[in-house]
Coordinates of C-alpha atoms in Angstrom, one line a residue:
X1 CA -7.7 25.7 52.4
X2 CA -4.1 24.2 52.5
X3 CA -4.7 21.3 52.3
X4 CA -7.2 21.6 48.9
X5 CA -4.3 23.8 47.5
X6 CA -1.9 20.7 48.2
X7 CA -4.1 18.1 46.9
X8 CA -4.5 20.3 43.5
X9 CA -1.2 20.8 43.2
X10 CA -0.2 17.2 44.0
X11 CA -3.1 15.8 41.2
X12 CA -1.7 18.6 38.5
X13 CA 2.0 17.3 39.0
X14 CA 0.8 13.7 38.8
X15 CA -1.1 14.3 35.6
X16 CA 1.7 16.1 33.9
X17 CA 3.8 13.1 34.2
X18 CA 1.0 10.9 32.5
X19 CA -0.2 12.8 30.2
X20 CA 0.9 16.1 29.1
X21 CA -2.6 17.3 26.9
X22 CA -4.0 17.2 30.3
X23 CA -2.1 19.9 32.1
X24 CA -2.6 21.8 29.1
X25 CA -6.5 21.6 29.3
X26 CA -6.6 22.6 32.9
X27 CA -7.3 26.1 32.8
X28 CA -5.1 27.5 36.1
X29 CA -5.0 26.6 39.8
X30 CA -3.8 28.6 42.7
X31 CA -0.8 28.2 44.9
X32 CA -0.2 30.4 48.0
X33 CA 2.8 32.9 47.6
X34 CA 4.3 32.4 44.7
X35 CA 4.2 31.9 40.5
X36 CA 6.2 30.4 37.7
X37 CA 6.0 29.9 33.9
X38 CA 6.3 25.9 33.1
X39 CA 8.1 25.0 29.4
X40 CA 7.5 21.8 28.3
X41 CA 9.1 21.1 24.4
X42 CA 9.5 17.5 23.7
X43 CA 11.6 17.1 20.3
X44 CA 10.7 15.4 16.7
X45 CA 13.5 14.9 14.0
X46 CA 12.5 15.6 10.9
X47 CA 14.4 15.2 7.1
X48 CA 17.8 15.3 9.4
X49 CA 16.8 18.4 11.3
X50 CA 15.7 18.9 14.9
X51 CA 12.4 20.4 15.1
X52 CA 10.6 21.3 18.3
X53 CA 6.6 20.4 18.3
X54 CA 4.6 20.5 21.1
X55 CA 5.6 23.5 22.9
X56 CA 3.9 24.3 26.4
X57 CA 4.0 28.3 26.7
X58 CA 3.7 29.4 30.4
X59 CA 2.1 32.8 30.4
X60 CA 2.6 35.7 32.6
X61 CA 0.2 35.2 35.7
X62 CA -2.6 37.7 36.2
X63 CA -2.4 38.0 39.5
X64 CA -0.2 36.0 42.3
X65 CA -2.1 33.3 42.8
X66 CA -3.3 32.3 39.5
X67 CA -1.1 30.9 36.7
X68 CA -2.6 30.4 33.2
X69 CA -1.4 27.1 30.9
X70 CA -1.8 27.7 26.8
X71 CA -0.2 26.1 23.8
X72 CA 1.3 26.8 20.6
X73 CA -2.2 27.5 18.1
X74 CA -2.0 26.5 14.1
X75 CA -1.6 29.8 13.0
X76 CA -1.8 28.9 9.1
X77 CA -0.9 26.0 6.8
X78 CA 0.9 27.0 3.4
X79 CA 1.1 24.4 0.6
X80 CA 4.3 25.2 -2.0
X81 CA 5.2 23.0 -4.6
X82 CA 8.5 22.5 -6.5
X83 CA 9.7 21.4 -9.1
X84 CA 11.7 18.4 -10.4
X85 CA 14.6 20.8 -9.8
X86 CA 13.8 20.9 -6.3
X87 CA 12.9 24.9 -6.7
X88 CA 10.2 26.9 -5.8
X89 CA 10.2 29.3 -8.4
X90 CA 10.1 28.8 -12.1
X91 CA 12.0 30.0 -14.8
X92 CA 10.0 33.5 -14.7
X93 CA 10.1 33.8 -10.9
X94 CA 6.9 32.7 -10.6
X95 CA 5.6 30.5 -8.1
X96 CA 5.6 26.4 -9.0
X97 CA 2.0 25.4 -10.0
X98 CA 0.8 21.9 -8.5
X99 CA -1.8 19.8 -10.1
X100 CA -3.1 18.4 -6.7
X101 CA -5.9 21.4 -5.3
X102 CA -4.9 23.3 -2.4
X103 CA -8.1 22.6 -0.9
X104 CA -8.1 18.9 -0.8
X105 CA -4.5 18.4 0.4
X106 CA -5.5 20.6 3.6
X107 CA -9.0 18.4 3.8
X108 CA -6.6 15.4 4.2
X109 CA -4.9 17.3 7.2
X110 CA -6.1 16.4 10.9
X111 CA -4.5 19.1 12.2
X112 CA -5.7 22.6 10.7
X113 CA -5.8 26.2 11.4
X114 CA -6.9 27.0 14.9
X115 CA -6.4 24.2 16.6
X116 CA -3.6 23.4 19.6
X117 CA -0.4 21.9 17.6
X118 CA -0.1 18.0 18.5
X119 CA 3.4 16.2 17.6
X120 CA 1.3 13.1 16.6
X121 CA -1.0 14.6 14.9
X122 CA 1.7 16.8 12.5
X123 CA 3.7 13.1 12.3
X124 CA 0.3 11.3 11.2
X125 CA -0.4 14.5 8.4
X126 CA 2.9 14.1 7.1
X127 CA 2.7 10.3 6.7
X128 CA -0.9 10.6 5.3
X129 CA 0.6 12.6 2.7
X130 CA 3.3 11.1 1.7
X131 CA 1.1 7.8 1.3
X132 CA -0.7 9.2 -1.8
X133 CA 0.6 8.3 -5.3
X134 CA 0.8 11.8 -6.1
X135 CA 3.0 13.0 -4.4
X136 CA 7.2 11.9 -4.5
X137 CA 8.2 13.6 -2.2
X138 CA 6.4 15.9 1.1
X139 CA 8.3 17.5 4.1
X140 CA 7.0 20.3 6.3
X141 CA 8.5 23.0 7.9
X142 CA 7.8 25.1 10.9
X143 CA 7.2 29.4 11.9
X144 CA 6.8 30.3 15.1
X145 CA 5.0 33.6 15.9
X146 CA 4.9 34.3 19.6
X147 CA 2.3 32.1 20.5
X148 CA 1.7 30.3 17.6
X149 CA 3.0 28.7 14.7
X150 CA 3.0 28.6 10.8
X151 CA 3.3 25.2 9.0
X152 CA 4.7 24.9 5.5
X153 CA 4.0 21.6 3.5
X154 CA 6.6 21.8 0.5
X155 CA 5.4 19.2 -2.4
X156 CA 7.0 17.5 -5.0
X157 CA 4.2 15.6 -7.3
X158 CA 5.0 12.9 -9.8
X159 CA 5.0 13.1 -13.6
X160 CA 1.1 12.4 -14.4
X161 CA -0.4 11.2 -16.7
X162 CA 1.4 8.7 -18.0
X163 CA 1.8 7.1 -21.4
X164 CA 3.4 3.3 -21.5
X165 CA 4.1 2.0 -24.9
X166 CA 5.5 -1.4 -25.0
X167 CA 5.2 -5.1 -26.5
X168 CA 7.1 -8.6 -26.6
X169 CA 6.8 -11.8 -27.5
X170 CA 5.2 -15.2 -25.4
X171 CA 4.1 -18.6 -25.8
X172 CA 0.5 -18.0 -25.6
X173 CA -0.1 -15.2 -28.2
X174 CA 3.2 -15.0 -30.0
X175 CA 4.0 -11.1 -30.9
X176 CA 1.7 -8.2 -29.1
X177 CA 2.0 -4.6 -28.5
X178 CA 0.8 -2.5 -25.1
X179 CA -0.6 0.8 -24.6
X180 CA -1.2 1.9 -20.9
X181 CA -1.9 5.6 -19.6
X182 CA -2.0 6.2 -16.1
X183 CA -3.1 9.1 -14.2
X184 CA -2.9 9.3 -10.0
X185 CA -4.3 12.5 -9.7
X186 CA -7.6 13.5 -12.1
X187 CA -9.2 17.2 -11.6
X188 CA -6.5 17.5 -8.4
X189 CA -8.0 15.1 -6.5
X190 CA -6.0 12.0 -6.7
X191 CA -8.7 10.3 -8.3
X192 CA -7.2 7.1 -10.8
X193 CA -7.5 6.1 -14.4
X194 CA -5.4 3.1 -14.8
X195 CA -5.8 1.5 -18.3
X196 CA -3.7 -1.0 -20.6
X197 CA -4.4 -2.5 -23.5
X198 CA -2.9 -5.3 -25.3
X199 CA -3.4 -6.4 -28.8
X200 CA -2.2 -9.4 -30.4
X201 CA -2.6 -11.8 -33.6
X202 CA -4.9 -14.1 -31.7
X203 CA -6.9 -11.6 -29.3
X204 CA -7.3 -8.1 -27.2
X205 CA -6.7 -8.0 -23.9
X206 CA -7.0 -5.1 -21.7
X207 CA -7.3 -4.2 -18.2
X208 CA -9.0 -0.6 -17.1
X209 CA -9.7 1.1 -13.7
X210 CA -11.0 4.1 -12.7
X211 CA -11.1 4.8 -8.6
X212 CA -12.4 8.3 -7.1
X213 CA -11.3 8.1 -3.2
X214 CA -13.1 9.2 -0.4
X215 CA -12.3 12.4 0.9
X216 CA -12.3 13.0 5.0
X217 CA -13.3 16.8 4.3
X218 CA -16.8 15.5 2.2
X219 CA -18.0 12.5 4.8
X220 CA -20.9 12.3 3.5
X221 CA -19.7 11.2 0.2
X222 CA -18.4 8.0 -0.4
X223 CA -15.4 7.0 -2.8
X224 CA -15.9 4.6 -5.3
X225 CA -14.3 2.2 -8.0
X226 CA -15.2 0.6 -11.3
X227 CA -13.2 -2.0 -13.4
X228 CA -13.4 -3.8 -16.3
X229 CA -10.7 -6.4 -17.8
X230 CA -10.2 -9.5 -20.1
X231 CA -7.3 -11.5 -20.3
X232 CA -5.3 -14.8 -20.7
X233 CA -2.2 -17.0 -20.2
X234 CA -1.2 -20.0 -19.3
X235 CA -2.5 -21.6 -16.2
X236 CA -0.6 -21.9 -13.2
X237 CA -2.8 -24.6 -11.8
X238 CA -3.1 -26.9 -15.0
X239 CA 0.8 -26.4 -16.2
X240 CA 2.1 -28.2 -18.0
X241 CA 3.3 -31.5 -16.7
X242 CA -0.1 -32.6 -17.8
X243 CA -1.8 -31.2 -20.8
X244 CA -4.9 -31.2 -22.6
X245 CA -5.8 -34.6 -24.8
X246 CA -4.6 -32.5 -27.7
X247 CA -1.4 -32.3 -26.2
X248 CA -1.5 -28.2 -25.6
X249 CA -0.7 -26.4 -22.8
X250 CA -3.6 -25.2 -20.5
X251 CA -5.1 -21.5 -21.3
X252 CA -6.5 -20.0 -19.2
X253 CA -9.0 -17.1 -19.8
X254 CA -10.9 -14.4 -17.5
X255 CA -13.1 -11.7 -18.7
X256 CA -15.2 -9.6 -15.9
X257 CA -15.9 -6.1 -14.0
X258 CA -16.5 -5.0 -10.7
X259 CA -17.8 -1.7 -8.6
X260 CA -17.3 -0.8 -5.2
X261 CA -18.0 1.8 -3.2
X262 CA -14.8 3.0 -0.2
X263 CA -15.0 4.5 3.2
X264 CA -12.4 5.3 5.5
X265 CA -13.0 5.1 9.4
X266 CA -9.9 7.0 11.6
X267 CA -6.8 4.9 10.2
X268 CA -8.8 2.2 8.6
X269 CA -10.1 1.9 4.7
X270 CA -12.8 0.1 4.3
X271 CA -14.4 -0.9 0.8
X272 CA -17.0 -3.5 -0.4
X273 CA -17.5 -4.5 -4.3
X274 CA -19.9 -6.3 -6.0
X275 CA -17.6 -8.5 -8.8
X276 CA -18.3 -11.2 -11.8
X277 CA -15.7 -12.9 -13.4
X278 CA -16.2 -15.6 -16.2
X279 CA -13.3 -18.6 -16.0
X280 CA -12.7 -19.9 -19.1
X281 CA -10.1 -22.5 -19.6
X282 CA -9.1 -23.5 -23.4
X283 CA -6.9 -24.9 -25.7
X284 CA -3.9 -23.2 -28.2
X285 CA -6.8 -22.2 -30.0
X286 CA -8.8 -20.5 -27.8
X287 CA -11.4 -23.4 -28.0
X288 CA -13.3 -24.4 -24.7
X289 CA -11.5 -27.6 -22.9
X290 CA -13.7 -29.6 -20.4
X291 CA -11.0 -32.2 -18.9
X292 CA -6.9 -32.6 -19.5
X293 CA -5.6 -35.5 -21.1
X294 CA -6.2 -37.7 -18.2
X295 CA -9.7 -36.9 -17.8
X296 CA -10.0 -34.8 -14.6
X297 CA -12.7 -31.8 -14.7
X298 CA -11.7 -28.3 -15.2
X299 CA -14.1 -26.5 -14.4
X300 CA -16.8 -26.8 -11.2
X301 CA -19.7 -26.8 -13.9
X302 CA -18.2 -29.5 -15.9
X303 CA -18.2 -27.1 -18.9
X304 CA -14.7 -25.7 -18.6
X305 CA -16.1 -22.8 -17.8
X306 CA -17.1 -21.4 -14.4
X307 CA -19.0 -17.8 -13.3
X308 CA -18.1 -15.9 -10.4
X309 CA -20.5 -13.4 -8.5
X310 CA -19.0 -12.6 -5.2
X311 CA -19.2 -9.8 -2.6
X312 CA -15.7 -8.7 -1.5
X313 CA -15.4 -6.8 1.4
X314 CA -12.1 -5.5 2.7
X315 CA -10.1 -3.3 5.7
X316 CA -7.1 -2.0 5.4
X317 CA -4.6 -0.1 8.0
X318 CA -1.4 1.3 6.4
X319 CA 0.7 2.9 8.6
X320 CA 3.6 3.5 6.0
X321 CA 6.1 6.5 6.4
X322 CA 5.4 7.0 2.5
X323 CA 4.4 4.4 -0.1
X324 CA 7.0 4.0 -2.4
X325 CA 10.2 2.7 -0.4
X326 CA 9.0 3.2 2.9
X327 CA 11.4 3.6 5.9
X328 CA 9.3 2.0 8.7
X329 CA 5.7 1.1 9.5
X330 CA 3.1 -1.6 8.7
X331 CA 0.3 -2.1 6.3
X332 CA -2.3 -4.5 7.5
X333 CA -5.1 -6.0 4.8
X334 CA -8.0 -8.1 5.8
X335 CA -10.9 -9.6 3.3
X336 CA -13.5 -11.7 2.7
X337 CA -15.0 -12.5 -0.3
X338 CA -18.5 -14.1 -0.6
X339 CA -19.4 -15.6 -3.5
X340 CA -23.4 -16.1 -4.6
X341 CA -24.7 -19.4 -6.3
X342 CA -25.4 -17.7 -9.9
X343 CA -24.1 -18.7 -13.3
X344 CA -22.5 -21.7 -14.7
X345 CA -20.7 -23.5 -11.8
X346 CA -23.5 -22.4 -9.2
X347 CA -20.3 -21.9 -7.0
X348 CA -21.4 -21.0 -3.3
X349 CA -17.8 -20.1 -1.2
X350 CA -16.1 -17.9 0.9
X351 CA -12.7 -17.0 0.3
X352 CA -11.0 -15.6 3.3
X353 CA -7.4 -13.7 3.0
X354 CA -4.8 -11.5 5.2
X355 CA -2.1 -9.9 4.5
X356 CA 0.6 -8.0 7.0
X357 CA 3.7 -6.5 6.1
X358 CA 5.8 -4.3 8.5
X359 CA 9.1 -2.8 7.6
X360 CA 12.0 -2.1 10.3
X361 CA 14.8 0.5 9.8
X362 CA 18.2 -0.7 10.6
X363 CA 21.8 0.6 10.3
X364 CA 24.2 -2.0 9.7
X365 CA 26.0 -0.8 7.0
X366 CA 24.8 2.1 5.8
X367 CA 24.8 4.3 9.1
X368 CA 22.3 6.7 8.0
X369 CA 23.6 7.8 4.7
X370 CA 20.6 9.7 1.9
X371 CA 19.9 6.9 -0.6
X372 CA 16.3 5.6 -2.5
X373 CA 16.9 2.8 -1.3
X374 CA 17.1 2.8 2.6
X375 CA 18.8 0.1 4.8
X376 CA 15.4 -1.9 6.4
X377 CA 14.4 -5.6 7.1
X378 CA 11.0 -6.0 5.4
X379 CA 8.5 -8.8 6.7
X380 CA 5.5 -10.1 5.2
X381 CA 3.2 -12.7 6.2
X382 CA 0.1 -14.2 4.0
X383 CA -2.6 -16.5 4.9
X384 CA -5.4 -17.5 3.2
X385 CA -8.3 -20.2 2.8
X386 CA -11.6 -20.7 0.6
X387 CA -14.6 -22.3 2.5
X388 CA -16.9 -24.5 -0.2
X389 CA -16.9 -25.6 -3.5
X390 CA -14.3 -23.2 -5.8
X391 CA -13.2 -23.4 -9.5
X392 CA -9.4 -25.2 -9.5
X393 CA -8.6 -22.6 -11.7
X394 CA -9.1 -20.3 -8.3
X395 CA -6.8 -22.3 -6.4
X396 CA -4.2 -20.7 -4.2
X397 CA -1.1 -20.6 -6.4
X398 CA 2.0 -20.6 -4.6
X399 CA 5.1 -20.3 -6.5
X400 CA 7.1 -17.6 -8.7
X401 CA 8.3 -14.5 -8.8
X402 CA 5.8 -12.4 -6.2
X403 CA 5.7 -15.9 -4.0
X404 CA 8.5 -18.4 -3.6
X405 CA 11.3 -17.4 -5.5
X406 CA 13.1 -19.8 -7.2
X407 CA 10.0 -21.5 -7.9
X408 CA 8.0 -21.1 -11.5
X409 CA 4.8 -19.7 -10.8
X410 CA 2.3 -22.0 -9.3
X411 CA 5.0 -25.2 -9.0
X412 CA 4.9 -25.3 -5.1
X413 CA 1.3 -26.3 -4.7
X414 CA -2.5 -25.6 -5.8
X415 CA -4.2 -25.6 -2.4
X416 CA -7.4 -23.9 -1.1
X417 CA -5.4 -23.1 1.7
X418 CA -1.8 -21.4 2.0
X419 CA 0.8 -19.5 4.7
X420 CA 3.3 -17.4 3.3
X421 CA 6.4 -16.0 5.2
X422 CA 9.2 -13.3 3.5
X423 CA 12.4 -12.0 4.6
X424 CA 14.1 -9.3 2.7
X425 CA 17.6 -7.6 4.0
X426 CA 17.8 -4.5 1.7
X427 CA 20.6 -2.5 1.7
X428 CA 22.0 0.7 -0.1
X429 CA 25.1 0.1 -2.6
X430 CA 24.7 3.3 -4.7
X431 CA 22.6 6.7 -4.3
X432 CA 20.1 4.6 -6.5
X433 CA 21.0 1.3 -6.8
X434 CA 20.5 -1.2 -3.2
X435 CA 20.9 -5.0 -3.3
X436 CA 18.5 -7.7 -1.2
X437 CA 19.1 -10.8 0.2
X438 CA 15.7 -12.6 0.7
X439 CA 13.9 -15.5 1.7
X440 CA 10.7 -16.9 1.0
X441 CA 8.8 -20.0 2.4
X442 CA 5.6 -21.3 2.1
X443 CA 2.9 -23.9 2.3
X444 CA -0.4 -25.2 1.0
X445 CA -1.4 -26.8 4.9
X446 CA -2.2 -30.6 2.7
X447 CA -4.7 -28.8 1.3
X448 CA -4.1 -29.5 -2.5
X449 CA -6.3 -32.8 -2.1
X450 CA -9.1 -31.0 -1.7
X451 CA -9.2 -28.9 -4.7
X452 CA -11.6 -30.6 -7.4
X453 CA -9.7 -33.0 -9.8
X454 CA -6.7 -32.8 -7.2
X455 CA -4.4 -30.6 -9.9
X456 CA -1.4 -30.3 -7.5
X457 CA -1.1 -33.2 -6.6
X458 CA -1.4 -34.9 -9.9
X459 CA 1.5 -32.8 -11.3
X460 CA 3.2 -33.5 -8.3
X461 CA 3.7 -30.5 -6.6
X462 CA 5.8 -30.7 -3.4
X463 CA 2.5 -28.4 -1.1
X464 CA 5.4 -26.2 0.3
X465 CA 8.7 -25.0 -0.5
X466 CA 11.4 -22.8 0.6
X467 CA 13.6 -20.3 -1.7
X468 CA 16.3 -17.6 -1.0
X469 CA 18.9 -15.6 -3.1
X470 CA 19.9 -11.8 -3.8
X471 CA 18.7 -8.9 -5.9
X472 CA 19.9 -5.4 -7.2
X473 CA 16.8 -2.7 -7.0
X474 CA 17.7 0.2 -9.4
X475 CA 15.8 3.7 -9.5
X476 CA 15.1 4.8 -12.7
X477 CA 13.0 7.1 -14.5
X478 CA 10.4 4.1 -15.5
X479 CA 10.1 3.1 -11.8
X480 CA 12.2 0.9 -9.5
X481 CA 13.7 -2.1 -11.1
X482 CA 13.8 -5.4 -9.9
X483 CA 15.9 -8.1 -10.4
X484 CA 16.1 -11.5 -8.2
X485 CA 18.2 -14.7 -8.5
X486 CA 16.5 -17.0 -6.4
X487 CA 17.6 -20.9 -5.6
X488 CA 15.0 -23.4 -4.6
X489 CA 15.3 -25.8 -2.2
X490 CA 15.0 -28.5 -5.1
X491 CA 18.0 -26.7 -6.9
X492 CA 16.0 -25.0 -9.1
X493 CA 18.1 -21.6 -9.9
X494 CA 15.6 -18.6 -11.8
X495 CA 16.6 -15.1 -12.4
X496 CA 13.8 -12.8 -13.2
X497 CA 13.5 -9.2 -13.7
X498 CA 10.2 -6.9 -13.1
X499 CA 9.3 -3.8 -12.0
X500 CA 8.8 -2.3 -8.2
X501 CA 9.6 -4.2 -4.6
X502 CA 8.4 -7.6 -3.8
X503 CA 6.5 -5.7 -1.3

């Protein structure tokens, strides 16, 4: 008999050290002669505060040789919402109304209302939410009552919908204007409407999406998206160091749709889309060009113009803190995208892509201090590669702004393969205004000779390049601004301005 009691007791200490949701899920053992309450209360910090999760209640033994092992139980889960004031009450006293339904926002949650209270699992909820475009800003808060606890999500939504009015001026289509409205959370269920449209003396271009998520509390529904979208600009393959035999730049056009269906599996989104795109590629005038002015094709069908039907199917993993200006974490995106011998071009490929980017807090000079725009390194790698025959307009484009810095877009190489490696220091210099030092390298692998009519390498472009410089990221009420001066390692010197990170 003393010796079973000594094993038990030996096997429960041994567990404890190894895993903790184990002693909890033993129900009691005996020990000869005496009894004890155990307190286990690992720690979490939280928005600057210490908050204790986890806690291990020992309960008062029935009798003295029995000792009983519970845990803290999820009592109840308020949602509150505030305002862009940061209050909870409005004007009248009366509680803030959110847009975003109760219901869903507690669907999202993994941990819910009588179940044992996990660390992880209130981490993972918070993250989850603070992920969604919705939302600005989330933090929780904890009750305890005796044996269980209360959990507070406080809110703060963004401004939706949106209105965007705006216009310019470029070399393509001379003067246009833009109208855009945007909307992250439809009906209070973070469905998206994204749509712009731009109008112009020589066309109308316009870009619309409308994408209803799948929801963890409905499984057996399935989220799904539907685009539609035509537009133009000058090519980044064909630039312009050579021309078309009229001696214009290189337009090129797209024009297409897509619909997709989305799932999401534990931490992992998964969608697959069925999409067309038609590649046009014309001159000043919009008119259909078949070869530039030293005769090499276009277009796969010969044509200068080329259809896509492909299958895309992609997995994602993002295990942000938040999405805008995340702290820490990763986001992971794999895809393959098949595309089916119908059209013009009878183009039979595979187009395979990943994408990995992973943020890591540090404290050099900032030690800590509240700013939107926290002190991190940010790293992100690219890789990509099409298998079989491909329009050169299609061709990996490696260059510009949201590539190489320093570069123009597309004047490091037109390859069917690429690698692409970013370092970004970003650091705070104001509550809302940080700077970056980055650098940005990349390469097309030689494989700009295998692209049809060889367009890199007739315009001589180098197939890799390296860039680095500085930028000031300022928070403003249209959205983080960005701003990069970035030197090439050919000399080239570029300042451009745009809106949100690099990534």
């Amino acid at each position: 008999m003393y010796i079973q009691i000594a094993v038990v007791a030996i096997a429960v200490i041994l567990i404890a050290g190894e895993n903790l949701e184990a002693v909890a899920d033993s129900q009691s053992f005996t020990e000869e002669g005496s009894s004890r309450n155990v307190a286990i209360k690992p720690t979490l910090q939280i928005e600057g505060e210490y908050a204790k999760y986890g806690d291990y209640i020992g309960l008062t033994p029935v009798d003295n040789q029995s000792t009983e092992f519970s845990q803290r139980i999820v009592k109840d889960i308020q949602i509150r919402f505030v305002n862009n004031k940061d209050r909870l009450l409005d004007d009248k006293g009366q509680p803030i109304k959110g847009r975003t339904q109760k219901e869903f926002i507690i669907g999202l949650l993994k941990l819910k209302p009588g179940e044992v209270f996990h660390q992880d699992l209130l981490e993972a909820d918070l993250q989850r939410l603070r992920r969604l475009e919705s939302f600005n800003e989330v933090n929780v808060y904890r009750q305890e009552d005796g044996n269980s606890v209360n959990l507070i999500y406080e809110i703060k939504e963004r401004d939706f919908p949106s209105l965007i009015l705006g216009g310019g001026s470029n070399e393509d289509v001379g003067l246009f204007g833009r109208l855009g409205y945007k909307d992250e959370n439809i009906s209070g269920l973070n469905d998206k409407l994204d749509t712009t449209v731009q109008i112009s003396g020589k066309d109308v271009q316009f870009n619309g999406q409308f994408t209803s998520r799948y929801r963890p509390q409905e499984p057996k529904r399935l989220g799904y998206s539907i685009r539609a979208f035509r537009n133009r600009n000058i090519s980044g393959t064909f630039n312009e160091d050579i021309r078309l035999s009229n001696g214009d730049k290189v337009r090129e056009g797209r024009f297409g749709g897509s619909v997709g269906v989305l799932r999401s599996f534990d931490e992992w989104d998964a969608g697959i889309s069925l999409n067309y795109t038609r590649i046009s590629l014309r001159d000043r005038d919009y008119k259909v060009a078949q070869v530039d002015s030293l005769g090499n094709p276009l277009s796969v069908s010969g044509t200068g113009i080329d259809d896509l039907f492909t299958v895309l199917f992609s997995v994602s993993r993002d295990q942000r803190d938040r999405r805008e200006n995340p702290t820490q974490g990763s986001i992971l995106t794999l895809s393959t995208e098949q595309a089916i011998p119908i059209g013009l071009g009878n183009i039979s490929s595979n187009r395979l892509q990943g994408d990995y980017i992973q943020y890591l807090p540090v404290s050099w000079i900032g030690k800590g201090r509240p700013t939107d725009n926290p002190e991190m390194l940010a790293i992100n790698l690219q890789i990509g590669t099409t298998i079989g025959d491909f329009p050169p307009a299609d061709a990996f484009n490696i260059g510009g702004l949201d590539s190489v810095r320093g570069y123009g877009y597309g004047k490091v190489a037109s390859g069917r393969s690429y690698g692409l490696a970013s370092v970004e220091y970003r650091f705070p210099i104001l509550y809302s205004i940080g700077g970056v030092l980055f650098t940005d390298f990349a390469s097309d692998f030689g494989s700009s000779e295998t692209v049809l009519g060889e367009p890199g390498v007739l315009r001589d472009k180098p197939g890799s390049g390296f860039g680095y410089g500085l930028g000031l990221r300022v928070k403003s009420s249209f959205g983080l601004i960005r701003g990069d001066l970035g030197i090439s390692d050919r000399g080239e010197l570029r300042f451009e301005v745009t809106t949100g990170q690099r990534f």
